PDB file of N, CA and C in Angstrom:
ATOM      1  N   UNK A   1      -6.471  21.198 -11.499  1.00 61.00           N
ATOM      2  CA  UNK A   1      -5.151  21.355 -11.375  1.00 61.00           C
ATOM      3  C   UNK A   1      -4.402  20.231 -11.393  1.00 61.00           C
ATOM      4  N   UNK A   2      -3.412  20.481 -12.490  1.00 68.00           N
ATOM      5  CA  UNK A   2      -2.496  19.127 -12.817  1.00 68.00           C
ATOM      6  C   UNK A   2      -1.499  18.784 -11.436  1.00 68.00           C
ATOM      7  N   UNK A   3      -1.386  18.329 -10.496  1.00 92.00           N
ATOM      8  CA  UNK A   3      -0.163  18.217  -9.847  1.00 92.00           C
ATOM      9  C   UNK A   3       0.333  16.665  -9.343  1.00 92.00           C
ATOM     10  N   UNK A   4      -0.337  15.551 -10.208  1.00 97.00           N
ATOM     11  CA  UNK A   4       0.238  14.101  -9.934  1.00 97.00           C
ATOM     12  C   UNK A   4       0.816  13.679 -10.994  1.00 97.00           C
ATOM     13  N   UNK A   5       2.110  13.729 -11.053  1.00 98.00           N
ATOM     14  CA  UNK A   5       3.188  13.404 -12.023  1.00 98.00           C
ATOM     15  C   UNK A   5       4.278  12.423 -12.201  1.00 98.00           C
ATOM     16  N   UNK A   6       4.263  11.489 -13.328  1.00 98.00           N
ATOM     17  CA  UNK A   6       4.664  10.091 -13.644  1.00 98.00           C
ATOM     18  C   UNK A   6       5.747  10.240 -14.284  1.00 98.00           C
ATOM     19  N   UNK A   7       6.897   9.902 -13.817  1.00 98.00           N
ATOM     20  CA  UNK A   7       8.306  10.302 -14.515  1.00 98.00           C
ATOM     21  C   UNK A   7       8.703   9.186 -14.617  1.00 98.00           C
ATOM     22  N   UNK A   8       8.977   9.140 -16.386  1.00 98.00           N
ATOM     23  CA  UNK A   8       9.289   7.554 -17.140  1.00 98.00           C
ATOM     24  C   UNK A   8      10.694   8.146 -17.436  1.00 98.00           C
ATOM     25  N   UNK A   9      11.751   7.327 -16.690  1.00 96.00           N
ATOM     26  CA  UNK A   9      13.217   7.932 -17.328  1.00 96.00           C
ATOM     27  C   UNK A   9      13.768   6.655 -16.637  1.00 96.00           C
ATOM     28  N   UNK A  10      14.787   6.059 -17.884  1.00 93.00           N
ATOM     29  CA  UNK A  10      15.700   4.678 -17.611  1.00 93.00           C
ATOM     30  C   UNK A  10      17.023   5.384 -16.555  1.00 93.00           C
ATOM     31  N   UNK A  11      17.459   6.321 -16.395  1.00 93.00           N
ATOM     32  CA  UNK A  11      18.501   6.811 -16.038  1.00 93.00           C
ATOM     33  C   UNK A  11      18.069   7.402 -14.548  1.00 93.00           C
ATOM     34  N   UNK A  12      18.032   6.445 -13.420  1.00 93.00           N
ATOM     35  CA  UNK A  12      17.763   6.804 -11.871  1.00 93.00           C
ATOM     36  C   UNK A  12      18.047   8.243 -11.449  1.00 93.00           C
ATOM     37  N   UNK A  13      19.464   8.244 -11.482  1.00 94.00           N
ATOM     38  CA  UNK A  13      19.901   9.680 -10.882  1.00 94.00           C
ATOM     39  C   UNK A  13      19.163  10.664 -11.528  1.00 94.00           C
ATOM     40  N   UNK A  14      18.910  10.717 -13.309  1.00 93.00           N
ATOM     41  CA  UNK A  14      18.163  12.005 -13.670  1.00 93.00           C
ATOM     42  C   UNK A  14      16.888  11.776 -13.014  1.00 93.00           C
ATOM     43  N   UNK A  15      16.122  10.799 -13.070  1.00 95.00           N
ATOM     44  CA  UNK A  15      14.893  10.678 -12.504  1.00 95.00           C
ATOM     45  C   UNK A  15      14.512  11.293 -11.354  1.00 95.00           C
ATOM     46  N   UNK A  16      15.543  10.792 -10.121  1.00 97.00           N
ATOM     47  CA  UNK A  16      15.845  11.455  -8.788  1.00 97.00           C
ATOM     48  C   UNK A  16      16.158  13.132  -8.861  1.00 97.00           C
ATOM     49  N   UNK A  17      16.301  13.671  -9.676  1.00 95.00           N
ATOM     50  CA  UNK A  17      16.874  14.941  -9.566  1.00 95.00           C
ATOM     51  C   UNK A  17      15.443  15.612 -10.234  1.00 95.00           C
ATOM     52  N   UNK A  18      15.117  15.008 -11.296  1.00 95.00           N
ATOM     53  CA  UNK A  18      13.612  15.830 -11.961  1.00 95.00           C
ATOM     54  C   UNK A  18      12.478  15.736 -10.700  1.00 95.00           C
ATOM     55  N   UNK A  19      12.559  14.213  -9.757  1.00 97.00           N
ATOM     56  CA  UNK A  19      11.153  14.075  -8.767  1.00 97.00           C
ATOM     57  C   UNK A  19      11.845  15.465  -7.881  1.00 97.00           C
ATOM     58  N   UNK A  20      13.065  15.846  -7.536  1.00 97.00           N
ATOM     59  CA  UNK A  20      13.504  16.640  -6.272  1.00 97.00           C
ATOM     60  C   UNK A  20      12.724  17.979  -6.786  1.00 97.00           C
ATOM     61  N   UNK A  21      12.845  18.499  -8.029  1.00 94.00           N
ATOM     62  CA  UNK A  21      12.322  20.241  -8.536  1.00 94.00           C
ATOM     63  C   UNK A  21      11.133  19.831  -8.583  1.00 94.00           C
ATOM     64  N   UNK A  22      10.400  18.499  -9.050  1.00 95.00           N
ATOM     65  CA  UNK A  22       8.977  18.648  -9.137  1.00 95.00           C
ATOM     66  C   UNK A  22       8.358  18.981  -7.605  1.00 95.00           C
ATOM     67  N   UNK A  23       9.221  18.273  -6.754  1.00 96.00           N
ATOM     68  CA  UNK A  23       8.405  18.271  -5.232  1.00 96.00           C
ATOM     69  C   UNK A  23       8.525  19.613  -4.683  1.00 96.00           C
ATOM     70  N   UNK A  24       9.755  20.247  -5.096  1.00 96.00           N
ATOM     71  CA  UNK A  24       9.500  21.594  -4.312  1.00 96.00           C
ATOM     72  C   UNK A  24       8.974  22.483  -5.107  1.00 96.00           C
ATOM     73  N   UNK A  25       8.410  22.430  -6.369  1.00 94.00           N
ATOM     74  CA  UNK A  25       7.323  23.139  -6.796  1.00 94.00           C
ATOM     75  C   UNK A  25       5.855  22.451  -6.688  1.00 94.00           C
ATOM     76  N   UNK A  26       6.022  21.658  -5.269  1.00 95.00           N
ATOM     77  CA  UNK A  26       4.605  21.175  -5.091  1.00 95.00           C
ATOM     78  C   UNK A  26       3.800  20.248  -5.923  1.00 95.00           C
ATOM     79  N   UNK A  27       4.494  19.811  -6.862  1.00 96.00           N
ATOM     80  CA  UNK A  27       3.931  18.229  -7.733  1.00 96.00           C
ATOM     81  C   UNK A  27       4.010  17.149  -6.689  1.00 96.00           C
ATOM     82  N   UNK A  28       3.376  16.138  -7.045  1.00 97.00           N
ATOM     83  CA  UNK A  28       3.278  15.221  -6.246  1.00 97.00           C
ATOM     84  C   UNK A  28       3.876  13.956  -7.762  1.00 97.00           C
ATOM     85  N   UNK A  29       4.761  13.455  -7.206  1.00 98.00           N
ATOM     86  CA  UNK A  29       5.202  12.261  -8.264  1.00 98.00           C
ATOM     87  C   UNK A  29       4.816  11.312  -7.932  1.00 98.00           C
ATOM     88  N   UNK A  30       3.946  10.375  -8.853  1.00 98.00           N
ATOM     89  CA  UNK A  30       3.178   9.339  -8.319  1.00 98.00           C
ATOM     90  C   UNK A  30       4.209   7.894  -8.385  1.00 98.00           C
ATOM     91  N   UNK A  31       5.037   8.154  -9.319  1.00 98.00           N
ATOM     92  CA  UNK A  31       5.828   7.068  -9.398  1.00 98.00           C
ATOM     93  C   UNK A  31       7.242   7.616 -10.441  1.00 98.00           C
ATOM     94  N   UNK A  32       8.246   6.474 -10.222  1.00 97.00           N
ATOM     95  CA  UNK A  32       9.302   6.537 -11.306  1.00 97.00           C
ATOM     96  C   UNK A  32       9.766   5.399 -11.976  1.00 97.00           C
ATOM     97  N   UNK A  33       8.991   5.318 -13.315  1.00 97.00           N
ATOM     98  CA  UNK A  33       9.196   3.934 -14.094  1.00 97.00           C
ATOM     99  C   UNK A  33      10.292   4.245 -15.000  1.00 97.00           C
ATOM    100  N   UNK A  34      10.796   3.135 -15.391  1.00 95.00           N
ATOM    101  CA  UNK A  34      12.359   3.328 -15.895  1.00 95.00           C
ATOM    102  C   UNK A  34      12.177   2.372 -17.443  1.00 95.00           C
ATOM    103  N   UNK A  35      11.018   1.796 -17.706  1.00 94.00           N
ATOM    104  CA  UNK A  35      10.484   1.018 -19.531  1.00 94.00           C
ATOM    105  C   UNK A  35       9.130   1.046 -19.677  1.00 94.00           C
ATOM    106  N   UNK A  36       8.932   0.271 -20.478  1.00 96.00           N
ATOM    107  CA  UNK A  36       7.563   0.190 -20.964  1.00 96.00           C
ATOM    108  C   UNK A  36       6.571  -0.357 -20.325  1.00 96.00           C
ATOM    109  N   UNK A  37       6.785  -1.759 -19.724  1.00 96.00           N
ATOM    110  CA  UNK A  37       5.822  -2.294 -19.174  1.00 96.00           C
ATOM    111  C   UNK A  37       5.788  -1.723 -17.585  1.00 96.00           C
ATOM    112  N   UNK A  38       6.984  -1.172 -16.949  1.00 96.00           N
ATOM    113  CA  UNK A  38       6.496  -0.579 -15.831  1.00 96.00           C
ATOM    114  C   UNK A  38       5.983   1.008 -15.675  1.00 96.00           C
ATOM    115  N   UNK A  39       6.187   1.965 -17.150  1.00 97.00           N
ATOM    116  CA  UNK A  39       5.344   2.813 -17.080  1.00 97.00           C
ATOM    117  C   UNK A  39       3.758   2.828 -17.443  1.00 97.00           C
ATOM    118  N   UNK A  40       3.775   1.816 -18.037  1.00 97.00           N
ATOM    119  CA  UNK A  40       2.217   1.107 -18.500  1.00 97.00           C
ATOM    120  C   UNK A  40       1.134   0.603 -17.183  1.00 97.00           C
ATOM    121  N   UNK A  41       2.249  -0.108 -16.223  1.00 97.00           N
ATOM    122  CA  UNK A  41       1.723  -0.735 -15.031  1.00 97.00           C
ATOM    123  C   UNK A  41       1.389   0.605 -14.066  1.00 97.00           C
ATOM    124  N   UNK A  42       2.504   1.517 -14.099  1.00 98.00           N
ATOM    125  CA  UNK A  42       2.224   2.643 -13.169  1.00 98.00           C
ATOM    126  C   UNK A  42       0.943   3.400 -13.481  1.00 98.00           C
ATOM    127  N   UNK A  43       0.727   3.838 -14.824  1.00 98.00           N
ATOM    128  CA  UNK A  43      -0.551   4.471 -15.156  1.00 98.00           C
ATOM    129  C   UNK A  43      -1.621   3.844 -14.681  1.00 98.00           C
ATOM    130  N   UNK A  44      -1.781   2.623 -14.899  1.00 97.00           N
ATOM    131  CA  UNK A  44      -3.012   2.025 -14.371  1.00 97.00           C
ATOM    132  C   UNK A  44      -3.139   2.139 -12.980  1.00 97.00           C
ATOM    133  N   UNK A  45      -2.198   1.662 -12.142  1.00 97.00           N
ATOM    134  CA  UNK A  45      -1.959   1.996 -10.555  1.00 97.00           C
ATOM    135  C   UNK A  45      -2.130   3.327 -10.103  1.00 97.00           C
ATOM    136  N   UNK A  46      -1.446   4.259 -10.553  1.00 97.00           N
ATOM    137  CA  UNK A  46      -1.373   5.536  -9.898  1.00 97.00           C
ATOM    138  C   UNK A  46      -2.293   7.112 -10.565  1.00 97.00           C
ATOM    139  N   UNK A  47      -2.649   7.017 -11.844  1.00 96.00           N
ATOM    140  CA  UNK A  47      -3.432   7.663 -12.519  1.00 96.00           C
ATOM    141  C   UNK A  47      -3.153   9.213 -12.523  1.00 96.00           C
ATOM    142  N   UNK A  48      -1.730   9.313 -12.966  1.00 98.00           N
ATOM    143  CA  UNK A  48      -1.303  10.618 -13.398  1.00 98.00           C
ATOM    144  C   UNK A  48      -2.159  11.281 -13.936  1.00 98.00           C
ATOM    145  N   UNK A  49      -1.523  12.776 -13.795  1.00 97.00           N
ATOM    146  CA  UNK A  49      -2.386  13.985 -14.396  1.00 97.00           C
ATOM    147  C   UNK A  49      -1.540  14.383 -15.934  1.00 97.00           C
ATOM    148  N   UNK A  50      -0.329  13.886 -15.394  1.00 97.00           N
ATOM    149  CA  UNK A  50       0.787  14.224 -16.575  1.00 97.00           C
ATOM    150  C   UNK A  50       2.095  13.572 -16.687  1.00 97.00           C
ATOM    151  N   UNK A  51       2.370  13.245 -17.832  1.00 98.00           N
ATOM    152  CA  UNK A  51       3.580  12.609 -17.705  1.00 98.00           C
ATOM    153  C   UNK A  51       4.698  12.788 -18.247  1.00 98.00           C
ATOM    154  N   UNK A  52       6.323  12.539 -17.656  1.00 97.00           N
ATOM    155  CA  UNK A  52       7.481  13.418 -17.964  1.00 97.00           C
ATOM    156  C   UNK A  52       7.996  12.207 -18.763  1.00 97.00           C
ATOM    157  N   UNK A  53       8.013  12.081 -20.049  1.00 97.00           N
ATOM    158  CA  UNK A  53       8.235  10.891 -20.917  1.00 97.00           C
ATOM    159  C   UNK A  53       9.645  10.970 -21.397  1.00 97.00           C
ATOM    160  N   UNK A  54      10.766  10.132 -20.893  1.00 95.00           N
ATOM    161  CA  UNK A  54      11.986  10.260 -21.504  1.00 95.00           C
ATOM    162  C   UNK A  54      12.114   9.571 -23.138  1.00 95.00           C
ATOM    163  N   UNK A  55      12.195   9.651 -23.946  1.00 94.00           N
ATOM    164  CA  UNK A  55      12.226   8.780 -25.478  1.00 94.00           C
ATOM    165  C   UNK A  55      13.492   7.515 -25.446  1.00 94.00           C
ATOM    166  N   UNK A  56      14.387   7.882 -24.757  1.00 91.00           N
ATOM    167  CA  UNK A  56      15.368   6.442 -25.114  1.00 91.00           C
ATOM    168  C   UNK A  56      15.322   5.999 -23.916  1.00 91.00           C
ATOM    169  N   UNK A  57      14.576   4.898 -23.935  1.00 92.00           N
ATOM    170  CA  UNK A  57      14.727   3.922 -22.680  1.00 92.00           C
ATOM    171  C   UNK A  57      15.406   2.881 -23.132  1.00 92.00           C
ATOM    172  N   UNK A  58      16.430   2.188 -22.197  1.00 84.00           N
ATOM    173  CA  UNK A  58      16.877   0.987 -22.687  1.00 84.00           C
ATOM    174  C   UNK A  58      16.384  -0.464 -22.423  1.00 84.00           C
ATOM    175  N   UNK A  59      15.065  -0.302 -23.746  1.00 79.00           N
ATOM    176  CA  UNK A  59      14.297  -1.238 -23.597  1.00 79.00           C
ATOM    177  C   UNK A  59      13.741  -1.657 -25.100  1.00 79.00           C
ATOM    178  N   UNK A  60      13.328  -2.327 -25.563  1.00 88.00           N
ATOM    179  CA  UNK A  60      13.060  -2.662 -27.083  1.00 88.00           C
ATOM    180  C   UNK A  60      12.432  -1.836 -27.574  1.00 88.00           C
ATOM    181  N   UNK A  61      11.334  -1.148 -26.669  1.00 94.00           N
ATOM    182  CA  UNK A  61      10.350   0.333 -27.155  1.00 94.00           C
ATOM    183  C   UNK A  61      10.809   1.537 -26.184  1.00 94.00           C
ATOM    184  N   UNK A  62      10.694   2.150 -26.857  1.00 95.00           N
ATOM    185  CA  UNK A  62      11.005   3.526 -26.470  1.00 95.00           C
ATOM    186  C   UNK A  62      10.080   4.302 -26.173  1.00 95.00           C
ATOM    187  N   UNK A  63      10.010   5.592 -25.413  1.00 96.00           N
ATOM    188  CA  UNK A  63       9.125   6.411 -24.567  1.00 96.00           C
ATOM    189  C   UNK A  63       7.805   6.556 -25.934  1.00 96.00           C
ATOM    190  N   UNK A  64       8.005   7.021 -27.171  1.00 96.00           N
ATOM    191  CA  UNK A  64       7.171   7.389 -27.978  1.00 96.00           C
ATOM    192  C   UNK A  64       6.115   5.754 -27.810  1.00 96.00           C
ATOM    193  N   UNK A  65       6.593   4.775 -28.014  1.00 97.00           N
ATOM    194  CA  UNK A  65       5.808   3.560 -28.359  1.00 97.00           C
ATOM    195  C   UNK A  65       5.081   3.589 -26.681  1.00 97.00           C
ATOM    196  N   UNK A  66       5.800   3.719 -25.651  1.00 97.00           N
ATOM    197  CA  UNK A  66       4.668   3.756 -24.351  1.00 97.00           C
ATOM    198  C   UNK A  66       3.898   4.651 -24.620  1.00 97.00           C
ATOM    199  N   UNK A  67       4.151   6.152 -24.843  1.00 97.00           N
ATOM    200  CA  UNK A  67       3.020   7.130 -24.951  1.00 97.00           C
ATOM    201  C   UNK A  67       2.040   6.646 -25.936  1.00 97.00           C
ATOM    202  N   UNK A  68       1.918   5.878 -27.275  1.00 97.00           N
ATOM    203  CA  UNK A  68       0.644   5.637 -27.827  1.00 97.00           C
ATOM    204  C   UNK A  68      -0.002   4.358 -27.245  1.00 97.00           C
ATOM    205  N   UNK A  69       0.551   3.641 -26.443  1.00 97.00           N
ATOM    206  CA  UNK A  69      -0.112   2.450 -25.917  1.00 97.00           C
ATOM    207  C   UNK A  69      -0.951   3.479 -24.697  1.00 97.00           C
ATOM    208  N   UNK A  70      -0.605   4.083 -24.107  1.00 97.00           N
ATOM    209  CA  UNK A  70      -1.008   4.817 -22.983  1.00 97.00           C
ATOM    210  C   UNK A  70      -2.393   5.465 -23.566  1.00 97.00           C
ATOM    211  N   UNK A  71      -2.160   6.099 -24.633  1.00 96.00           N
ATOM    212  CA  UNK A  71      -3.243   6.925 -25.458  1.00 96.00           C
ATOM    213  C   UNK A  71      -4.143   6.178 -25.955  1.00 96.00           C
ATOM    214  N   UNK A  72      -4.037   4.995 -26.033  1.00 95.00           N
ATOM    215  CA  UNK A  72      -5.265   3.995 -26.674  1.00 95.00           C
ATOM    216  C   UNK A  72      -6.413   4.031 -25.114  1.00 95.00           C
ATOM    217  N   UNK A  73      -6.123   4.086 -24.131  1.00 93.00           N
ATOM    218  CA  UNK A  73      -7.065   3.951 -23.291  1.00 93.00           C
ATOM    219  C   UNK A  73      -7.153   5.198 -22.383  1.00 93.00           C
ATOM    220  N   UNK A  74      -6.095   6.154 -22.297  1.00 95.00           N
ATOM    221  CA  UNK A  74      -6.148   7.276 -21.271  1.00 95.00           C
ATOM    222  C   UNK A  74      -5.851   8.457 -22.017  1.00 95.00           C
ATOM    223  N   UNK A  75      -6.203   9.768 -21.578  1.00 94.00           N
ATOM    224  CA  UNK A  75      -5.991  11.291 -22.127  1.00 94.00           C
ATOM    225  C   UNK A  75      -5.438  11.952 -21.390  1.00 94.00           C
ATOM    226  N   UNK A  76      -4.036  11.169 -20.816  1.00 96.00           N
ATOM    227  CA  UNK A  76      -3.025  11.966 -19.937  1.00 96.00           C
ATOM    228  C   UNK A  76      -1.945  12.532 -20.655  1.00 96.00           C
ATOM    229  N   UNK A  77      -1.476  14.278 -20.681  1.00 97.00           N
ATOM    230  CA  UNK A  77      -0.797  15.112 -21.390  1.00 97.00           C
ATOM    231  C   UNK A  77       0.683  14.165 -21.305  1.00 97.00           C
ATOM    232  N   UNK A  78       1.536  14.095 -22.168  1.00 97.00           N
ATOM    233  CA  UNK A  78       2.549  13.860 -22.365  1.00 97.00           C
ATOM    234  C   UNK A  78       3.839  15.128 -22.417  1.00 97.00           C
ATOM    235  N   UNK A  79       4.931  15.015 -22.019  1.00 96.00           N
ATOM    236  CA  UNK A  79       5.914  16.059 -22.231  1.00 96.00           C
ATOM    237  C   UNK A  79       7.104  15.210 -22.087  1.00 96.00           C
ATOM    238  N   UNK A  80       7.869  15.382 -23.385  1.00 96.00           N
ATOM    239  CA  UNK A  80       8.802  14.653 -23.757  1.00 96.00           C
ATOM    240  C   UNK A  80      10.114  14.995 -23.265  1.00 96.00           C
ATOM    241  N   UNK A  81      11.032  14.274 -22.547  1.00 92.00           N
ATOM    242  CA  UNK A  81      12.310  14.665 -21.904  1.00 92.00           C
ATOM    243  C   UNK A  81      13.375  13.924 -23.258  1.00 92.00           C
ATOM    244  N   UNK A  82      14.216  14.382 -23.915  1.00 86.00           N
ATOM    245  CA  UNK A  82      15.620  13.559 -24.285  1.00 86.00           C
ATOM    246  C   UNK A  82      16.418  14.290 -24.795  1.00 86.00           C
ATOM    247  N   UNK A  83      17.312  13.498 -24.936  1.00 86.00           N
ATOM    248  CA  UNK A  83      18.744  14.091 -25.550  1.00 86.00           C
ATOM    249  C   UNK A  83      18.432  13.963 -27.345  1.00 86.00           C
ATOM    250  N   UNK A  84      17.606  13.361 -27.750  1.00 77.00           N
ATOM    251  CA  UNK A  84      17.365  13.593 -29.279  1.00 77.00           C
ATOM    252  C   UNK A  84      16.681  14.217 -29.839  1.00 77.00           C
ATOM    253  N   UNK A  85      17.303  15.045 -30.714  1.00 79.00           N
ATOM    254  CA  UNK A  85      16.371  16.231 -31.165  1.00 79.00           C
ATOM    255  C   UNK A  85      16.426  15.950 -33.206  1.00 79.00           C
ATOM    256  N   UNK A  86      16.606  14.571 -33.528  1.00 86.00           N
ATOM    257  CA  UNK A  86      16.604  14.340 -35.158  1.00 86.00           C
ATOM    258  C   UNK A  86      15.279  14.408 -35.600  1.00 86.00           C
ATOM    259  N   UNK A  87      15.290  14.736 -36.697  1.00 90.00           N
ATOM    260  CA  UNK A  87      13.851  14.686 -37.503  1.00 90.00           C
ATOM    261  C   UNK A  87      12.857  13.590 -37.323  1.00 90.00           C
ATOM    262  N   UNK A  88      13.438  12.421 -37.533  1.00 92.00           N
ATOM    263  CA  UNK A  88      12.815  11.211 -37.297  1.00 92.00           C
ATOM    264  C   UNK A  88      12.257  11.151 -36.141  1.00 92.00           C
ATOM    265  N   UNK A  89      12.829  11.176 -35.036  1.00 89.00           N
ATOM    266  CA  UNK A  89      12.211  11.116 -34.023  1.00 89.00           C
ATOM    267  C   UNK A  89      10.950  12.124 -33.266  1.00 89.00           C
ATOM    268  N   UNK A  90      11.475  13.116 -33.734  1.00 89.00           N
ATOM    269  CA  UNK A  90      10.962  14.247 -33.541  1.00 89.00           C
ATOM    270  C   UNK A  90       9.331  14.326 -34.187  1.00 89.00           C
ATOM    271  N   UNK A  91       9.438  13.639 -35.397  1.00 92.00           N
ATOM    272  CA  UNK A  91       8.316  13.676 -36.282  1.00 92.00           C
ATOM    273  C   UNK A  91       7.524  12.427 -35.439  1.00 92.00           C
ATOM    274  N   UNK A  92       8.172  11.568 -35.068  1.00 93.00           N
ATOM    275  CA  UNK A  92       7.377  10.442 -34.622  1.00 93.00           C
ATOM    276  C   UNK A  92       6.797  10.917 -33.201  1.00 93.00           C
ATOM    277  N   UNK A  93       7.423  11.605 -32.185  1.00 93.00           N
ATOM    278  CA  UNK A  93       6.894  12.023 -31.172  1.00 93.00           C
ATOM    279  C   UNK A  93       5.674  13.038 -31.314  1.00 93.00           C
ATOM    280  N   UNK A  94       5.757  13.839 -32.402  1.00 93.00           N
ATOM    281  CA  UNK A  94       4.523  14.896 -32.897  1.00 93.00           C
ATOM    282  C   UNK A  94       3.486  13.846 -32.961  1.00 93.00           C
ATOM    283  N   UNK A  95       3.261  12.785 -33.763  1.00 94.00           N
ATOM    284  CA  UNK A  95       2.171  12.088 -33.973  1.00 94.00           C
ATOM    285  C   UNK A  95       1.386  11.695 -32.437  1.00 94.00           C
ATOM    286  N   UNK A  96       2.119  11.987 -31.289  1.00 95.00           N
ATOM    287  CA  UNK A  96       1.307  11.582 -30.067  1.00 95.00           C
ATOM    288  C   UNK A  96       0.636  12.991 -29.534  1.00 95.00           C
ATOM    289  N   UNK A  97       0.952  13.833 -30.455  1.00 94.00           N
ATOM    290  CA  UNK A  97       0.621  15.065 -29.778  1.00 94.00           C
ATOM    291  C   UNK A  97       1.032  15.596 -28.269  1.00 94.00           C
ATOM    292  N   UNK A  98       2.324  15.440 -27.969  1.00 95.00           N
ATOM    293  CA  UNK A  98       2.710  15.971 -26.704  1.00 95.00           C
ATOM    294  C   UNK A  98       2.290  17.387 -26.534  1.00 95.00           C
ATOM    295  N   UNK A  99       2.777  17.363 -25.196  1.00 95.00           N
ATOM    296  CA  UNK A  99       2.323  19.058 -24.726  1.00 95.00           C
ATOM    297  C   UNK A  99       3.387  19.948 -25.182  1.00 95.00           C
ATOM    298  N   UNK A 100       4.696  19.404 -24.895  1.00 92.00           N
ATOM    299  CA  UNK A 100       6.062  19.687 -25.420  1.00 92.00           C
ATOM    300  C   UNK A 100       6.907  18.826 -25.832  1.00 92.00           C
ATOM    301  N   UNK A 101       8.245  19.446 -25.766  1.00 89.00           N
ATOM    302  CA  UNK A 101       9.015  18.505 -26.129  1.00 89.00           C
ATOM    303  C   UNK A 101      10.552  18.951 -25.562  1.00 89.00           C
ATOM    304  N   UNK A 102      10.965  18.650 -24.490  1.00 89.00           N
ATOM    305  CA  UNK A 102      12.288  19.377 -23.649  1.00 89.00           C
ATOM    306  C   UNK A 102      13.498  18.808 -24.329  1.00 89.00           C
ATOM    307  N   UNK A 103      14.583  19.369 -24.607  1.00 85.00           N
ATOM    308  CA  UNK A 103      15.826  18.351 -24.918  1.00 85.00           C
ATOM    309  C   UNK A 103      16.664  18.588 -23.400  1.00 85.00           C
ATOM    310  N   UNK A 104      17.448  17.420 -23.257  1.00 84.00           N
ATOM    311  CA  UNK A 104      18.312  17.829 -22.340  1.00 84.00           C
ATOM    312  C   UNK A 104      19.373  17.782 -22.965  1.00 84.00           C
ATOM    313  N   UNK A 105      20.412  18.319 -22.081  1.00 81.00           N
ATOM    314  CA  UNK A 105      20.097  18.955 -20.727  1.00 81.00           C
ATOM    315  C   UNK A 105      19.339  20.044 -20.254  1.00 81.00           C
ATOM    316  N   UNK A 106      18.114  19.904 -19.666  1.00 73.00           N
ATOM    317  CA  UNK A 106      17.579  21.111 -19.383  1.00 73.00           C
ATOM    318  C   UNK A 106      17.556  21.769 -17.878  1.00 73.00           C
ATOM    319  N   UNK A 107      17.382  23.151 -17.732  1.00 69.00           N
ATOM    320  CA  UNK A 107      17.311  23.502 -16.335  1.00 69.00           C
ATOM    321  C   UNK A 107      16.221  23.716 -15.907  1.00 69.00           C
TER     322      UNK A 107
END
């Protein structure tokens, strides 16, 4: 069973809300990372079963870049969460074979 979740989200309020919902559903939130480097470090340290990945990170690299780097060494399923649904972004995300792609805001 997949129960350890890493949240990669640059907006702390959004990350905390997602964490609260996941914990009510008995998931273990291993960490909340805000950018490229913190996400990669967290994967090494906490070994999550699945990652909720925001695409737009206030960083020079986005969530798709993070996913590509993670996938070089790990086979961790990724669910993208984003406000962006343009074709270029979707096509880049699809290349990483995500579990799904959730458009914000979501319920």
